[in-house]
Coordinates of C-alpha atoms in Angstrom, one line a residue:
Chain A
G1 CA 117.8 96.6 89.2
E2 CA 115.9 96.3 92.3
S3 CA 118.6 97.7 94.6
V4 CA 118.7 100.9 92.5
G5 CA 115.0 101.4 92.7
L6 CA 115.2 101.3 96.5
H7 CA 117.4 104.4 96.7
L8 CA 114.7 106.9 95.9
P9 CA 115.7 110.6 96.4
T10 CA 114.3 111.5 99.8
L11 CA 113.2 114.9 101.1
S12 CA 112.9 115.2 104.9
V13 CA 110.9 118.1 106.3
Q14 CA 109.6 119.2 109.6
E15 CA 105.9 119.3 110.1
G16 CA 104.6 122.8 109.3
D17 CA 107.5 123.7 106.9
N18 CA 107.1 124.1 103.2
S19 CA 108.3 121.3 100.8
I20 CA 109.6 121.6 97.3
I21 CA 109.9 118.5 95.2
N22 CA 111.6 118.9 91.8
C23 CA 111.4 117.0 88.6
A24 CA 113.2 117.2 85.3
Y25 CA 111.2 116.0 82.3
S26 CA 112.5 114.7 79.1
N27 CA 110.6 116.0 76.1
S28 CA 110.0 119.6 75.1
A29 CA 106.9 118.5 73.1
S30 CA 105.0 117.3 76.2
D31 CA 101.8 119.3 76.5
Y32 CA 100.6 118.4 80.0
F33 CA 102.1 117.6 83.3
I34 CA 100.7 116.0 86.4
W35 CA 101.9 115.4 90.0
Y36 CA 100.9 112.2 91.7
K37 CA 101.2 111.1 95.3
Q38 CA 101.6 107.4 96.1
E39 CA 101.3 106.0 99.6
S40 CA 102.5 102.6 100.5
G41 CA 100.3 99.8 99.1
K42 CA 98.2 102.2 97.1
G43 CA 98.0 103.4 93.5
P44 CA 99.1 106.9 92.5
Q45 CA 96.7 109.7 93.4
F46 CA 96.2 112.8 91.3
I47 CA 97.4 116.0 93.1
I48 CA 97.6 118.8 90.6
D49 CA 98.1 119.3 86.9
I50 CA 99.4 122.0 84.6
R51 CA 99.2 122.6 80.8
S52 CA 102.3 123.6 78.9
N53 CA 100.9 127.1 78.1
M54 CA 101.0 127.9 81.8
D55 CA 103.9 128.4 84.2
K56 CA 102.1 128.2 87.5
R57 CA 99.0 126.7 89.0
Q58 CA 97.8 126.7 92.6
G59 CA 95.6 124.3 94.4
Q60 CA 94.8 123.8 98.0
R61 CA 98.2 123.9 99.8
V62 CA 100.0 122.9 96.6
T63 CA 101.5 124.9 93.8
V64 CA 103.1 123.5 90.6
L65 CA 105.7 125.5 88.7
L66 CA 106.7 124.8 85.1
N67 CA 109.9 126.0 83.5
K68 CA 109.8 124.9 79.9
T69 CA 113.2 126.6 79.1
V70 CA 115.0 124.0 81.3
K71 CA 112.3 121.3 81.2
H72 CA 111.8 121.5 85.0
L73 CA 108.7 121.0 87.1
S74 CA 108.3 121.5 90.8
L75 CA 105.7 120.8 93.4
Q76 CA 105.4 123.1 96.4
I77 CA 103.5 121.9 99.5
A78 CA 102.7 124.5 102.1
A79 CA 102.6 123.7 105.8
T80 CA 103.6 120.1 105.2
Q81 CA 101.7 117.6 107.4
P82 CA 102.4 114.0 108.4
G83 CA 99.7 112.9 106.0
D84 CA 101.8 114.3 103.1
S85 CA 104.4 111.5 103.7
A86 CA 104.5 109.5 100.5
V87 CA 106.3 109.1 97.2
Y88 CA 105.7 111.8 94.7
F89 CA 105.9 111.3 90.9
C90 CA 105.8 113.8 88.2
A91 CA 104.4 112.7 84.8
E92 CA 104.5 114.3 81.4
R93 CA 102.1 113.6 78.6
L94 CA 103.5 112.8 75.2
G95 CA 100.6 110.9 73.8
K96 CA 100.8 108.7 76.8
L97 CA 101.8 109.6 80.4
I98 CA 105.5 109.1 81.1
F99 CA 106.3 109.0 84.8
G100 CA 109.5 110.2 86.5
T101 CA 111.4 108.2 89.1
G102 CA 109.8 109.6 92.2
T103 CA 110.8 111.4 95.4
R104 CA 110.0 110.2 98.8
L105 CA 108.8 112.9 101.2
Q106 CA 109.3 112.2 104.9
V107 CA 107.6 114.5 107.4
F108 CA 108.9 114.4 111.0
P109 CA 107.3 116.2 114.0
Chain B
E1 CA 81.7 106.5 94.4
A2 CA 83.7 103.2 94.2
G3 CA 87.2 103.6 92.8
V4 CA 89.1 101.2 90.5
V5 CA 88.9 97.7 91.8
Q6 CA 91.7 95.2 91.3
S7 CA 92.1 91.6 92.3
P8 CA 94.0 89.8 93.6
R9 CA 96.0 92.3 95.7
Y10 CA 98.9 89.9 96.0
K11 CA 100.0 86.9 94.0
I12 CA 102.9 84.6 94.5
I13 CA 103.7 82.1 91.7
E14 CA 106.6 80.0 90.5
K15 CA 108.3 80.9 87.3
K16 CA 106.8 79.4 84.1
Q17 CA 103.3 79.4 85.7
P18 CA 100.4 81.5 84.3
V19 CA 98.9 84.4 86.2
A20 CA 95.9 86.7 85.6
F21 CA 94.9 90.0 87.0
W22 CA 91.4 91.5 87.0
C23 CA 90.4 95.2 86.9
N24 CA 87.0 96.8 87.2
P25 CA 87.2 100.5 86.3
I26 CA 85.1 103.3 87.6
S27 CA 81.6 103.2 86.3
G28 CA 81.2 105.1 83.1
H29 CA 84.9 105.4 82.4
N30 CA 85.6 104.5 78.8
T31 CA 89.4 104.5 78.9
L32 CA 91.3 101.8 80.8
Y33 CA 95.0 101.4 81.3
W34 CA 97.3 98.7 82.5
Y35 CA 100.6 99.8 84.0
L36 CA 103.6 98.0 85.4
Q37 CA 105.5 99.5 88.3
N38 CA 108.8 98.3 89.4
L39 CA 110.0 99.0 93.0
G40 CA 110.9 102.6 93.4
Q41 CA 110.0 103.6 89.9
G42 CA 107.1 105.3 88.2
P43 CA 104.4 103.3 86.4
E44 CA 105.0 102.3 82.8
L45 CA 102.1 101.9 80.4
L46 CA 101.5 98.4 79.1
I47 CA 98.2 98.9 77.2
R48 CA 95.4 101.4 76.8
Y49 CA 91.8 100.6 75.9
E50 CA 89.2 102.9 74.5
N51 CA 86.0 101.0 75.3
E52 CA 86.8 97.4 74.1
E53 CA 89.5 98.5 71.6
A54 CA 93.2 98.3 72.5
V55 CA 94.4 101.6 71.0
D56 CA 98.0 101.5 72.4
D57 CA 99.7 98.2 73.1
S58 CA 103.1 99.1 71.8
Q59 CA 104.7 98.4 75.2
L60 CA 103.0 95.1 75.9
P61 CA 105.4 92.2 75.6
K62 CA 103.2 90.2 73.3
D63 CA 105.1 86.9 73.5
R64 CA 103.9 86.3 77.0
F65 CA 101.5 89.1 77.9
S66 CA 97.9 89.4 76.8
A67 CA 94.9 91.6 77.8
E68 CA 91.3 91.8 77.0
R69 CA 88.3 94.0 77.7
L70 CA 85.6 92.1 75.9
K71 CA 82.5 94.2 76.9
G72 CA 84.3 97.5 77.3
V73 CA 84.0 97.4 81.1
D74 CA 86.3 95.2 83.2
S75 CA 89.6 93.9 81.9
T76 CA 92.0 91.1 82.5
L77 CA 95.8 91.0 82.0
K78 CA 97.5 87.7 81.7
I79 CA 101.1 86.5 81.8
Q80 CA 101.9 83.1 80.4
P81 CA 104.5 81.9 81.3
A82 CA 105.7 84.2 84.1
E83 CA 109.4 85.0 84.4
L84 CA 111.4 86.1 87.5
G85 CA 111.7 89.6 86.0
D86 CA 107.9 90.0 85.9
S87 CA 107.8 90.6 89.7
A88 CA 106.3 94.0 90.0
V89 CA 103.1 95.8 90.9
Y90 CA 100.5 95.8 88.1
L91 CA 98.3 98.9 88.2
C92 CA 95.0 99.5 86.5
A93 CA 93.7 103.0 85.9
S94 CA 90.7 104.4 84.2
S95 CA 89.6 107.8 82.9
P96 CA 86.3 109.2 81.6
G97 CA 87.7 109.7 78.1
E98 CA 88.3 112.8 76.1
K99 CA 84.9 114.4 76.5
G100 CA 84.8 113.7 80.3
G101 CA 88.4 114.6 81.1
N102 CA 91.7 112.8 81.0
E103 CA 92.5 112.5 84.7
Q104 CA 93.5 108.9 85.4
F105 CA 92.3 107.2 88.5
F106 CA 94.4 104.3 89.7
G107 CA 93.5 101.2 91.5
P108 CA 95.6 99.8 94.4
G109 CA 97.5 97.4 92.2
T110 CA 98.3 93.7 92.2
R111 CA 101.7 92.9 93.6
L112 CA 103.2 89.9 91.8
T113 CA 106.1 87.9 93.1
V114 CA 107.6 85.3 90.8
L115 CA 109.8 82.7 92.6

């Protein structure tokens, strides 16, 4: 229900520290994974993706790690900034995109 | 380049009333998606269009929801009649299609409140 949805897992980090957001996905047949960032009042915004034949991919300040053995995905953000504060969703592709629940990242000075 | 445009941004209606949402995808994007997002949860796909054809509407509650993309560009999503449980954010997204890439670009959404 709505009250459950309000209790998002939250990660609080200090500005400048590194952040690690974790995600467990459900289907071993998923071939593609994406991390999205969603700020309040906005739609999800693509951050980085990774195909199932890779285990690591780096972007600007972000790195995605994929562990297919345990069906785990992580997003690492280096030198976290206040502008990184948002809800982060992982998504797996099994025909269509299936989104996880989301993690709220809070950055404090 | 303009992003995905949705209107209205907010809509408040009483239960049993009809409501419609409009989406204009990014120019040239053949694939259009409608998602439902409940508070604190990830988006859930309702329907996907390839040009004007609905290729995946398996999650669309067809007793009350309908969608159309008549000319393969903009799209409308309708609920009739709305129920209390329909209160959510309705997101539209578009992507170039297989040859142009599968990255989905989301609009800001329409927040629906059913009283």
